[in-house]
Amino acid sequence: MPDRAGGRLTFIIGGARSGKSAHAEILATASPSPWAYIATAQAYDDEMRERIALHRSRRGEGWVTVDAPLDLVGAIEALPNHQPVLIDCLTLWLTNHMLAEHDIEAECRRLSDALSRPRGPWFVVSNEVGLGIVPDNALARRFRDAAGRLNQHVAAVADNVLMMVAGLPLKVK
Amino acid sequence: MPDRAGGRLTFIIGGARSGKSAHAEILATASPSPWAYIATAQAYDDEMRERIALHRSRRGEGWVTVDAPLDLVGAIEALPNHQPVLIDCLTLWLTNHMLAEHDIEAECRRLSDALSRPRGPWFVVSNEVGLGIVPDNALARRFRDAAGRLNQHVAAVADNVLMMVAGLPLKVK
Amino acid sequence: MPDRAGGRLTFIIGGARSGKSAHAEILATASPSPWAYIATAQAYDDEMRERIALHRSRRGEGWVTVDAPLDLVGAIEALPNHQPVLIDCLTLWLTNHMLAEHDIEAECRRLSDALSRPRGPWFVVSNEVGLGIVPDNALARRFRDAAGRLNQHVAAVADNVLMMVAGLPLKVK
């Protein structure tokens, strides 16, 4: 059964180390297990491997982890209806598609279509990356623009939007 | 007639691709047309030309566009009283003055004086650029400081201040 | 006597030039003087010297300034109970410890332990630095992560958390 009280789609946005994943886990585990954790991270260096290991060790029993660095829509659709799902995170997924030189706009459209379907409860984590100085290099600017647009699309179809500030959720929608 | 319900001056701040302009257009067009759009952008490269064209194409009938990359105060004062005005955006205007090596403090003071006069409704868009890591180069740090101070001055004289997060307005004042 | 109405520990977070220090001073001076100002800044270049002088000149009579670039816990514990204390700011203190190659995690734990003790009223200022693009260099990334974690720990033990936006406080807790 979906957690109707919490809404179908909760979007958790925030900066680096703002407590997005930890808060999303608290929200997801308020529904009965098993919980699906869709990880978009690719462990291509030690820093990332450490981060993934840290996140994995924090999650305890009751979690099923699915790796989906690129085919996030496929991973979502393969899960049973009404299973609580935590997707962590959209900005890494976007990075993976940009590095693979895929059609970003088409991929983002497919994803926000998939997220607007009536299933869930879903808890989707993303980074806000647009509140610093304009980056020097064009790729970073392109990424920042794409991430901002993707976040807008997901927020538009979300039932709840939370902005994390120093580990605390600020209700935006 | 001014839109008294919405207040005289609404300040819309946010990050890159956070939906500032789109939201400001929705607010401005709640007042009767014609609406003035004061554009501060200068099309000095292709990326910027594309952005300007995109913004222009989104606005439909009923808009009068005024270009004011530097003399924003003059542009404001030339408009009829009580015409709804969207100013997009302060950070580009500040960039133009910095590149021209003008006296930033004096220009910012003139602008916030002009914005504190009892006309409107005005919808003023600006970027928040101070929430990332301290930039390496001194010019970027100087810009970041000037933008932060300008945003504080405008927010102080505004009736409403909205922080855009993923396309959604968060009421700050 | 502590200012019970305002709470024991108020945490003021925000970006560069968002009005954090000025707002913290307003809050602190609502309690009776003398007020302690614990400064963590080290004047190792002209830009920083200017900033320190500006902050110092804004504060008037009634303030006692204590410099604590590294031993912030010692400075806190040396003050009389229930004296209003403004700590400005945690991110500079963290920078100083990183430059000195100290054990950051241990230092942050000591500090958040000290801040969770029942004294005050305390007003603690920190920067949010995690809302821009991932920095290119590893040291900046490490700083960003450490600052984010420190901010979470302090926010967790704080009674009030305010996010400054263009000089205006947004209540987070």
Short mmCIF file of C-alpha atoms in Angstrom, two decimals:
data_model
loop_
_atom_site.label_atom_id
_atom_site.label_comp_id
_atom_site.label_asym_id
_atom_site.label_seq_id
_atom_site.Cartn_x
_atom_site.Cartn_y
_atom_site.Cartn_z
CA MET A 1 0.00 0.00 0.00
CA PRO A 2 1.30 3.46 -0.81
CA ASP A 3 1.88 5.97 1.97
CA ARG A 4 -0.98 8.33 1.05
CA ALA A 5 -0.30 10.66 3.95
CA GLY A 6 3.18 11.46 2.71
CA GLY A 7 2.08 11.85 -0.92
CA ARG A 8 3.09 9.89 -4.00
CA LEU A 9 6.27 11.73 -5.01
CA THR A 10 8.52 13.58 -2.59
CA PHE A 11 11.39 15.54 -4.09
CA ILE A 12 14.34 16.25 -1.78
CA ILE A 13 16.72 18.88 -3.10
CA GLY A 14 19.75 20.46 -1.47
CA GLY A 15 23.46 21.18 -1.53
CA ALA A 16 26.45 18.95 -0.92
CA ARG A 17 26.39 17.36 2.56
CA SER A 18 23.03 18.90 3.40
CA GLY A 19 21.58 15.61 4.63
CA LYS A 20 19.43 14.84 1.56
CA SER A 21 20.02 11.06 1.49
CA ALA A 22 19.67 10.60 5.25
CA HIS A 23 16.40 12.54 5.28
CA ALA A 24 15.07 10.63 2.26
CA GLU A 25 15.84 7.35 4.06
CA ILE A 26 13.91 8.47 7.15
CA LEU A 27 10.91 9.37 4.97
CA ALA A 28 11.05 6.16 2.90
CA THR A 29 11.32 3.86 5.92
CA ALA A 30 8.12 5.34 7.38
CA SER A 31 6.40 3.04 4.84
CA PRO A 32 6.57 -0.75 5.33
CA SER A 33 9.65 -2.58 3.95
CA PRO A 34 11.02 -3.83 1.62
CA TRP A 35 12.34 -0.51 0.36
CA ALA A 36 14.06 -0.17 -3.00
CA TYR A 37 17.16 1.99 -3.23
CA ILE A 38 17.97 2.97 -6.81
CA ALA A 39 21.60 4.10 -6.89
CA THR A 40 22.74 6.16 -9.86
CA ALA A 41 26.38 6.52 -8.68
CA GLN A 42 29.20 4.96 -10.67
CA ALA A 43 32.31 4.15 -8.65
CA TYR A 44 34.89 5.48 -11.11
CA ASP A 45 37.30 6.80 -8.45
CA ASP A 46 38.21 6.22 -4.79
CA GLU A 47 36.37 9.30 -3.52
CA MET A 48 33.14 8.02 -5.08
CA ARG A 49 33.72 4.44 -3.92
CA GLU A 50 34.06 5.72 -0.34
CA ARG A 51 30.87 7.75 -0.59
CA ILE A 52 28.90 4.80 -1.97
CA ALA A 53 30.22 2.51 0.78
CA LEU A 54 29.27 5.08 3.44
CA HIS A 55 25.70 5.39 2.12
CA ARG A 56 25.35 1.60 1.82
CA SER A 57 26.60 0.99 5.39
CA ARG A 58 24.13 3.53 6.79
CA ARG A 59 21.17 1.74 5.25
CA GLY A 60 20.38 -1.38 7.26
CA GLU A 61 18.13 -4.42 6.73
CA GLY A 62 15.04 -4.18 4.57
CA TRP A 63 16.66 -2.42 1.62
CA VAL A 64 17.00 -3.81 -1.91
CA THR A 65 19.65 -1.91 -3.88
CA VAL A 66 19.33 -1.53 -7.64
CA ASP A 67 22.15 0.08 -9.65
CA ALA A 68 20.90 2.31 -12.45
CA PRO A 69 23.61 4.74 -13.57
CA LEU A 70 21.85 5.28 -16.92
CA ASP A 71 18.57 3.34 -17.29
CA LEU A 72 16.74 4.90 -14.36
CA VAL A 73 13.36 4.71 -16.12
CA GLY A 74 13.86 0.98 -16.77
CA ALA A 75 14.78 0.42 -13.11
CA ILE A 76 11.70 2.30 -11.92
CA GLU A 77 9.37 0.38 -14.21
CA ALA A 78 10.82 -3.01 -13.20
CA LEU A 79 9.83 -2.49 -9.54
CA PRO A 80 6.49 -3.69 -8.11
CA ASN A 81 3.74 -1.04 -7.88
CA HIS A 82 3.50 0.75 -4.53
CA GLN A 83 6.92 -0.34 -3.29
CA PRO A 84 8.62 2.58 -1.50
CA VAL A 85 11.48 3.70 -3.74
CA LEU A 86 14.38 6.03 -2.98
CA ILE A 87 16.20 7.37 -6.04
CA ASP A 88 19.64 8.78 -5.15
CA CYS A 89 20.37 10.93 -7.05
CA LEU A 90 19.25 12.69 -10.23
CA THR A 91 22.33 14.87 -10.66
CA LEU A 92 24.68 11.84 -10.79
CA TRP A 93 22.34 10.19 -13.30
CA LEU A 94 22.44 13.38 -15.38
CA THR A 95 26.26 13.47 -15.14
CA ASN A 96 26.45 9.87 -16.39
CA HIS A 97 24.28 10.70 -19.43
CA MET A 98 26.32 13.83 -20.18
CA LEU A 99 29.60 11.89 -20.00
CA ALA A 100 28.07 9.27 -22.35
CA GLU A 101 27.07 12.13 -24.70
CA HIS A 102 23.42 11.10 -24.77
CA ASP A 103 20.50 13.38 -25.70
CA ILE A 104 19.99 15.03 -22.31
CA GLU A 105 16.70 16.73 -23.08
CA ALA A 106 15.12 13.51 -24.34
CA GLU A 107 16.38 11.55 -21.30
CA CYS A 108 15.09 14.17 -18.87
CA ARG A 109 11.69 14.21 -20.58
CA ARG A 110 11.46 10.38 -20.36
CA LEU A 111 12.36 10.53 -16.68
CA SER A 112 9.90 13.22 -15.67
CA ASP A 113 7.17 11.38 -17.64
CA ALA A 114 8.00 8.19 -15.70
CA LEU A 115 7.95 10.04 -12.38
CA SER A 116 4.55 11.60 -13.10
CA ARG A 117 2.80 8.20 -13.25
CA PRO A 118 0.50 7.32 -10.31
CA ARG A 119 2.69 4.90 -8.36
CA GLY A 120 4.89 5.31 -5.33
CA PRO A 121 5.61 6.41 -2.65
CA TRP A 122 8.75 7.71 -4.32
CA PHE A 123 11.50 9.74 -2.72
CA VAL A 124 13.75 11.42 -5.25
CA VAL A 125 17.01 13.12 -4.28
CA SER A 126 18.76 15.79 -6.34
CA ASN A 127 21.43 18.46 -5.94
CA GLU A 128 20.87 22.18 -6.28
CA VAL A 129 24.02 23.37 -8.09
CA GLY A 130 22.97 26.79 -9.41
CA LEU A 131 23.56 29.09 -6.44
CA GLY A 132 27.26 29.79 -6.90
CA ILE A 133 29.24 31.95 -9.30
CA VAL A 134 28.82 31.14 -13.04
CA PRO A 135 31.40 28.39 -13.73
CA ASP A 136 34.36 29.14 -15.99
CA ASN A 137 34.02 26.12 -18.23
CA ALA A 138 31.21 25.58 -20.72
CA LEU A 139 30.57 21.93 -19.77
CA ALA A 140 29.93 22.89 -16.14
CA ARG A 141 27.55 25.64 -17.30
CA ARG A 142 25.73 23.17 -19.54
CA PHE A 143 25.44 20.71 -16.65
CA ARG A 144 24.19 23.43 -14.29
CA ASP A 145 21.52 24.48 -16.79
CA ALA A 146 20.41 20.91 -17.45
CA ALA A 147 20.29 20.10 -13.71
CA GLY A 148 18.24 23.22 -13.01
CA ARG A 149 15.73 22.37 -15.74
CA LEU A 150 15.47 18.74 -14.62
CA ASN A 151 14.88 19.85 -11.01
CA GLN A 152 12.10 22.18 -12.18
CA HIS A 153 10.40 19.39 -14.15
CA VAL A 154 10.54 16.95 -11.24
CA ALA A 155 9.39 19.59 -8.72
CA ALA A 156 6.44 20.39 -11.00
CA VAL A 157 5.13 16.80 -10.86
CA ALA A 158 6.07 16.23 -7.19
CA ASP A 159 3.50 16.24 -4.39
CA ASN A 160 6.05 17.46 -1.84
CA VAL A 161 9.27 19.40 -2.38
CA LEU A 162 11.77 19.78 0.45
CA MET A 163 14.90 21.92 0.38
CA MET A 164 17.52 20.61 2.82
CA VAL A 165 19.45 23.22 4.83
CA ALA A 166 22.12 21.92 7.23
CA GLY A 167 20.27 18.61 7.61
CA LEU A 168 16.86 20.23 8.14
CA PRO A 169 13.98 20.10 5.64
CA LEU A 170 12.46 23.38 4.48
CA LYS A 171 9.04 22.83 2.89
CA VAL A 172 8.85 24.43 -0.57
CA LYS A 173 5.72 22.60 -1.84
CA MET B 1 -3.57 51.21 -11.75
CA PRO B 2 -0.99 49.41 -9.64
CA ASP B 3 -1.64 45.89 -8.40
CA ARG B 4 -1.95 46.76 -4.71
CA ALA B 5 -2.70 43.18 -3.70
CA GLY B 6 0.67 41.95 -4.96
CA GLY B 7 2.56 44.93 -3.53
CA ARG B 8 4.57 47.62 -5.23
CA LEU B 9 7.94 45.89 -5.54
CA THR B 10 8.39 42.12 -5.75
CA PHE B 11 11.95 40.84 -5.70
CA ILE B 12 12.52 37.39 -7.23
CA ILE B 13 15.89 35.87 -6.37
CA GLY B 14 17.28 32.42 -7.13
CA GLY B 15 19.93 30.31 -8.75
CA ALA B 16 20.63 29.51 -12.38
CA ARG B 17 17.66 27.81 -14.10
CA SER B 18 15.48 28.10 -11.02
CA GLY B 19 12.54 29.57 -12.92
CA LYS B 20 12.99 33.20 -11.83
CA SER B 21 12.06 34.83 -15.15
CA ALA B 22 9.12 32.54 -15.86
CA HIS B 23 7.69 33.15 -12.39
CA ALA B 24 8.23 36.92 -12.67
CA GLU B 25 6.32 36.88 -15.99
CA ILE B 26 3.39 35.04 -14.39
CA LEU B 27 3.27 37.62 -11.59
CA ALA B 28 3.62 40.64 -13.91
CA THR B 29 0.92 39.49 -16.33
CA ALA B 30 -1.59 39.27 -13.48
CA SER B 31 -1.76 43.08 -13.90
CA PRO B 32 -3.38 44.52 -17.07
CA SER B 33 -1.12 44.92 -20.14
CA PRO B 34 0.91 46.54 -21.61
CA TRP B 35 3.79 45.15 -19.59
CA ALA B 36 7.30 46.56 -19.87
CA TYR B 37 10.20 44.15 -19.97
CA ILE B 38 13.51 45.82 -19.17
CA ALA B 39 16.29 43.56 -20.41
CA THR B 40 19.79 44.10 -19.03
CA ALA B 41 21.43 41.31 -21.07
CA GLN B 42 24.03 42.14 -23.69
CA ALA B 43 24.36 39.58 -26.49
CA TYR B 44 28.15 39.42 -26.61
CA ASP B 45 28.36 35.68 -27.37
CA ASP B 46 26.26 32.88 -28.89
CA GLU B 47 25.29 31.34 -25.55
CA MET B 48 23.83 34.66 -24.41
CA ARG B 49 22.14 35.33 -27.77
CA GLU B 50 20.39 31.96 -27.47
CA ARG B 51 19.23 32.69 -23.93
CA ILE B 52 17.86 36.11 -24.89
CA ALA B 53 16.01 34.64 -27.88
CA LEU B 54 14.51 31.91 -25.68
CA HIS B 55 13.24 34.44 -23.11
CA ARG B 56 11.88 36.71 -25.87
CA SER B 57 10.03 33.85 -27.60
CA ARG B 58 8.39 32.78 -24.32
CA ARG B 59 6.90 36.24 -23.77
CA GLY B 60 3.92 36.72 -26.06
CA GLU B 61 1.75 39.71 -27.04
CA GLY B 62 1.35 42.64 -24.69
CA TRP B 63 5.02 43.10 -23.85
CA VAL B 64 7.14 46.13 -24.65
CA THR B 65 10.85 45.32 -24.46
CA VAL B 66 13.35 48.00 -23.40
CA ASP B 67 17.10 47.26 -23.51
CA ALA B 68 19.00 48.76 -20.60
CA PRO B 69 22.36 47.05 -20.13
CA LEU B 70 23.71 50.04 -18.17
CA ASP B 71 21.17 52.87 -17.71
CA LEU B 72 18.56 50.90 -15.81
CA VAL B 73 17.53 53.89 -13.70
CA GLY B 74 16.95 55.96 -16.84
CA ALA B 75 14.86 53.16 -18.38
CA ILE B 76 12.74 52.87 -15.24
CA GLU B 77 12.14 56.61 -15.04
CA ALA B 78 11.17 56.87 -18.72
CA LEU B 79 8.23 54.47 -18.25
CA PRO B 80 4.70 55.66 -17.44
CA ASN B 81 3.70 55.53 -13.75
CA HIS B 82 1.92 52.35 -12.67
CA GLN B 83 2.89 50.33 -15.72
CA PRO B 84 3.78 46.78 -14.68
CA VAL B 85 7.54 46.42 -15.16
CA LEU B 86 9.69 43.30 -15.16
CA ILE B 87 13.44 43.94 -14.75
CA ASP B 88 15.52 40.93 -15.80
CA CYS B 89 18.07 40.87 -14.27
CA LEU B 90 20.13 42.82 -11.73
CA THR B 91 23.19 40.54 -11.78
CA LEU B 92 23.69 41.00 -15.55
CA TRP B 93 23.31 44.76 -15.11
CA LEU B 94 25.94 44.62 -12.34
CA THR B 95 28.24 42.54 -14.59
CA ASN B 96 27.93 45.14 -17.36
CA HIS B 97 28.91 47.95 -14.98
CA MET B 98 31.85 45.96 -13.61
CA LEU B 99 33.12 45.18 -17.12
CA ALA B 100 32.81 48.90 -17.94
CA GLU B 101 34.79 49.65 -14.75
CA HIS B 102 32.15 51.99 -13.39
CA ASP B 103 31.73 52.97 -9.72
CA ILE B 104 29.67 49.95 -8.61
CA GLU B 105 28.70 51.29 -5.19
CA ALA B 106 27.39 54.56 -6.62
CA GLU B 107 25.44 52.74 -9.34
CA CYS B 108 23.89 50.31 -6.85
CA ARG B 109 22.88 53.18 -4.57
CA ARG B 110 21.23 55.04 -7.49
CA LEU B 111 19.36 51.89 -8.44
CA SER B 112 18.06 51.03 -4.99
CA ASP B 113 17.00 54.68 -4.54
CA ALA B 114 15.06 54.48 -7.82
CA LEU B 115 13.43 51.20 -6.81
CA SER B 116 12.31 52.58 -3.46
CA ARG B 117 10.09 55.24 -5.09
CA PRO B 118 6.30 54.71 -4.84
CA ARG B 119 5.49 53.44 -8.33
CA GLY B 120 4.98 49.98 -9.72
CA PRO B 121 4.03 47.17 -9.69
CA TRP B 122 7.62 46.18 -10.30
CA PHE B 123 9.02 42.67 -10.55
CA VAL B 124 12.77 42.56 -10.20
CA VAL B 125 14.81 39.43 -10.93
CA SER B 126 18.29 38.73 -9.56
CA ASN B 127 20.67 35.82 -9.08
CA GLU B 128 21.86 34.49 -5.76
CA VAL B 129 25.54 33.65 -6.42
CA GLY B 130 27.00 33.41 -2.91
CA LEU B 131 26.17 29.85 -1.86
CA GLY B 132 29.11 28.01 -3.44
CA ILE B 133 32.78 27.71 -2.57
CA VAL B 134 34.77 31.01 -2.43
CA PRO B 135 35.89 31.61 -6.05
CA ASP B 136 39.62 31.39 -6.88
CA ASN B 137 39.83 34.69 -8.73
CA ALA B 138 39.54 38.11 -7.15
CA LEU B 139 37.17 39.55 -9.78
CA ALA B 140 34.64 36.77 -9.16
CA ARG B 141 34.90 37.39 -5.41
CA ARG B 142 34.37 41.12 -5.96
CA PHE B 143 31.34 40.41 -8.15
CA ARG B 144 29.93 37.99 -5.59
CA ASP B 145 30.29 40.56 -2.82
CA ALA B 146 28.74 43.35 -4.89
CA ALA B 147 25.83 41.14 -5.99
CA GLY B 148 25.16 40.08 -2.40
CA ARG B 149 25.11 43.68 -1.20
CA LEU B 150 22.88 44.80 -4.07
CA ASN B 151 20.44 41.96 -3.36
CA GLN B 152 20.29 42.99 0.31
CA HIS B 153 19.55 46.61 -0.62
CA VAL B 154 16.78 45.68 -3.03
CA ALA B 155 15.29 43.12 -0.64
CA ALA B 156 15.22 45.80 2.08
CA VAL B 157 13.02 48.12 -0.01
CA ALA B 158 10.90 45.31 -1.54
CA ASP B 159 7.38 44.54 -0.40
CA ASN B 160 7.68 40.87 -1.31
CA VAL B 161 10.81 38.74 -1.62
CA LEU B 162 10.61 35.29 -3.22
CA MET B 163 13.43 32.74 -3.37
CA MET B 164 12.96 30.37 -6.32
CA VAL B 165 13.76 26.69 -5.68
CA ALA B 166 13.37 24.29 -8.63
CA GLY B 167 10.74 26.55 -10.21
CA LEU B 168 8.79 27.05 -6.99
CA PRO B 169 8.61 30.32 -5.01
CA LEU B 170 9.59 30.27 -1.36
CA LYS B 171 8.30 33.35 0.47
CA VAL B 172 11.12 35.14 2.35
CA LYS B 173 9.32 38.47 2.92
CA MET C 1 20.37 35.88 32.58
CA PRO C 2 19.98 33.99 29.33
CA ASP C 3 17.50 35.18 26.73
CA ARG C 4 15.02 32.30 27.08
CA ALA C 5 12.58 33.74 24.56
CA GLY C 6 15.11 33.60 21.75
CA GLY C 7 16.42 30.17 22.73
CA ARG C 8 19.83 29.06 23.90
CA LEU C 9 21.59 28.48 20.58
CA THR C 10 20.68 30.30 17.36
CA PHE C 11 22.45 29.16 14.22
CA ILE C 12 22.62 31.68 11.37
CA ILE C 13 23.64 30.18 8.04
CA GLY C 14 23.81 31.76 4.60
CA GLY C 15 25.87 32.66 1.58
CA ALA C 16 28.51 35.33 1.05
CA ARG C 17 27.18 38.85 1.72
CA SER C 18 23.79 37.56 2.79
CA GLY C 19 23.73 39.64 5.98
CA LYS C 20 24.55 36.83 8.43
CA SER C 21 26.83 38.85 10.74
CA ALA C 22 24.61 41.94 10.79
CA HIS C 23 21.53 39.85 11.63
CA ALA C 24 23.42 37.91 14.32
CA GLU C 25 24.45 41.25 15.89
CA ILE C 26 20.83 42.44 15.96
CA LEU C 27 19.77 39.22 17.68
CA ALA C 28 22.66 39.22 20.18
CA THR C 29 22.17 42.83 21.22
CA ALA C 30 18.54 42.14 22.13
CA SER C 31 20.07 40.63 25.32
CA PRO C 32 21.74 42.97 27.86
CA SER C 33 25.42 43.87 27.28
CA PRO C 34 28.30 43.13 27.58
CA TRP C 35 28.26 40.96 24.47
CA ALA C 36 31.18 38.74 23.52
CA TYR C 37 32.24 38.61 19.91
CA ILE C 38 34.41 35.57 19.16
CA ALA C 39 36.22 36.23 15.89
CA THR C 40 37.73 33.26 14.06
CA ALA C 41 39.16 35.30 11.15
CA GLN C 42 42.90 35.51 10.63
CA ALA C 43 44.11 38.62 8.82
CA TYR C 44 46.55 36.93 6.43
CA ASP C 45 45.86 39.24 3.48
CA ASP C 46 44.57 42.75 2.73
CA GLU C 47 41.12 41.58 1.59
CA MET C 48 40.60 39.83 4.94
CA ARG C 49 42.04 42.75 6.94
CA GLU C 50 39.51 45.07 5.27
CA ARG C 51 36.62 42.74 6.05
CA ILE C 52 37.61 42.38 9.69
CA ALA C 53 37.96 46.17 10.06
CA LEU C 54 34.51 46.66 8.48
CA HIS C 55 32.86 44.19 10.87
CA ARG C 56 34.69 45.70 13.87
CA SER C 57 33.66 49.27 12.96
CA ARG C 58 30.00 48.24 12.61
CA ARG C 59 29.90 46.87 16.14
CA GLY C 60 29.74 49.72 18.63
CA GLU C 61 30.09 50.01 22.41
CA GLY C 62 29.30 47.08 24.65
CA TRP C 63 31.21 44.45 22.71
CA VAL C 64 34.20 42.45 23.97
CA THR C 65 36.15 40.91 21.09
CA VAL C 66 37.98 37.60 21.56
CA ASP C 67 40.18 36.23 18.78
CA ALA C 68 39.95 32.46 18.42
CA PRO C 69 41.17 31.34 15.00
CA LEU C 70 41.77 27.77 16.28
CA ASP C 71 40.83 27.27 19.96
CA LEU C 72 37.16 28.17 19.69
CA VAL C 73 36.14 25.66 22.37
CA GLY C 74 38.65 27.18 24.81
CA ALA C 75 37.37 30.68 24.06
CA ILE C 76 33.75 29.62 24.63
CA GLU C 77 34.57 27.92 27.93
CA ALA C 78 36.55 30.91 29.23
CA LEU C 79 33.50 33.20 29.01
CA PRO C 80 31.10 33.74 31.94
CA ASN C 81 27.91 31.65 31.88
CA HIS C 82 24.90 33.33 30.28
CA GLN C 83 26.88 36.05 28.54
CA PRO C 84 25.48 36.63 25.04
CA VAL C 85 28.08 35.32 22.60
CA LEU C 86 28.34 35.82 18.86
CA ILE C 87 30.67 33.37 17.09
CA ASP C 88 31.65 34.61 13.60
CA CYS C 89 32.20 32.29 11.82
CA LEU C 90 32.49 28.50 11.78
CA THR C 91 33.67 28.16 8.18
CA LEU C 92 36.72 30.40 8.78
CA TRP C 93 37.53 28.39 11.91
CA LEU C 94 37.28 25.20 9.84
CA THR C 95 39.52 26.71 7.15
CA ASN C 96 42.14 27.57 9.79
CA HIS C 97 42.15 23.99 11.09
CA MET C 98 42.37 22.56 7.57
CA LEU C 99 45.31 24.83 6.70
CA ALA C 100 47.01 23.73 9.96
CA GLU C 101 46.36 20.08 8.91
CA HIS C 102 44.58 19.23 12.14
CA ASP C 103 42.15 16.33 12.61
CA ILE C 104 39.00 18.02 11.31
CA GLU C 105 36.53 15.38 12.44
CA ALA C 106 37.83 15.43 16.02
CA GLU C 107 37.80 19.25 16.12
CA CYS C 108 34.24 19.42 14.79
CA ARG C 109 33.07 16.84 17.31
CA ARG C 110 34.66 18.82 20.18
CA LEU C 111 32.98 21.99 18.95
CA SER C 112 29.50 20.57 18.54
CA ASP C 113 29.83 18.95 22.00
CA ALA C 114 30.76 22.36 23.46
CA LEU C 115 27.85 24.06 21.68
CA SER C 116 25.33 21.51 22.97
CA ARG C 117 25.97 22.45 26.62
CA PRO C 118 23.19 24.40 28.40
CA ARG C 119 24.60 27.93 28.38
CA GLY C 120 23.99 30.89 26.19
CA PRO C 121 22.38 32.73 24.51
CA TRP C 122 24.73 31.91 21.68
CA PHE C 123 24.54 33.16 18.11
CA VAL C 124 26.66 31.11 15.74
CA VAL C 125 27.33 32.21 12.15
CA SER C 126 28.36 29.87 9.34
CA ASN C 127 28.52 29.81 5.55
CA GLU C 128 26.55 27.50 3.32
CA VAL C 129 29.05 26.60 0.57
CA GLY C 130 27.50 23.48 -0.99
CA LEU C 131 24.99 24.91 -3.45
CA GLY C 132 27.28 25.52 -6.41
CA ILE C 133 28.93 23.26 -8.96
CA VAL C 134 31.28 20.55 -7.57
CA PRO C 135 34.69 22.30 -7.25
CA ASP C 136 37.56 21.19 -9.50
CA ASN C 137 40.14 20.78 -6.77
CA ALA C 138 40.11 18.08 -4.11
CA LEU C 139 40.91 20.41 -1.19
CA ALA C 140 37.85 22.58 -1.97
CA ARG C 141 35.69 19.45 -2.17
CA ARG C 142 37.04 18.23 1.17
CA PHE C 143 36.34 21.64 2.73
CA ARG C 144 32.83 21.71 1.28
CA ASP C 145 32.09 18.26 2.71
CA ALA C 146 33.51 19.12 6.12
CA ALA C 147 31.61 22.43 6.26
CA GLY C 148 28.36 20.70 5.30
CA ARG C 149 28.80 18.06 8.00
CA LEU C 150 29.73 20.67 10.63
CA ASN C 151 26.68 22.77 9.73
CA GLN C 152 24.45 19.68 10.11
CA HIS C 153 25.89 18.92 13.56
CA VAL C 154 25.45 22.47 14.80
CA ALA C 155 21.93 22.75 13.33
CA ALA C 156 21.01 19.51 15.09
CA VAL C 157 21.84 20.93 18.54
CA ALA C 158 20.55 24.46 17.79
CA ASP C 159 17.24 25.75 19.13
CA ASN C 160 16.75 28.09 16.16
CA VAL C 161 18.19 27.84 12.66
CA LEU C 162 17.92 30.79 10.28
CA MET C 163 18.91 30.78 6.60
CA MET C 164 19.77 34.30 5.42
CA VAL C 165 18.53 35.28 1.95
CA ALA C 166 19.43 38.78 0.73
CA GLY C 167 19.65 40.06 4.27
CA LEU C 168 16.38 38.47 5.39
CA PRO C 169 16.08 35.52 7.79
CA LEU C 170 14.21 32.44 6.65
CA LYS C 171 13.24 30.22 9.59
CA VAL C 172 14.40 26.61 9.07
CA LYS C 173 14.04 25.44 12.70
#
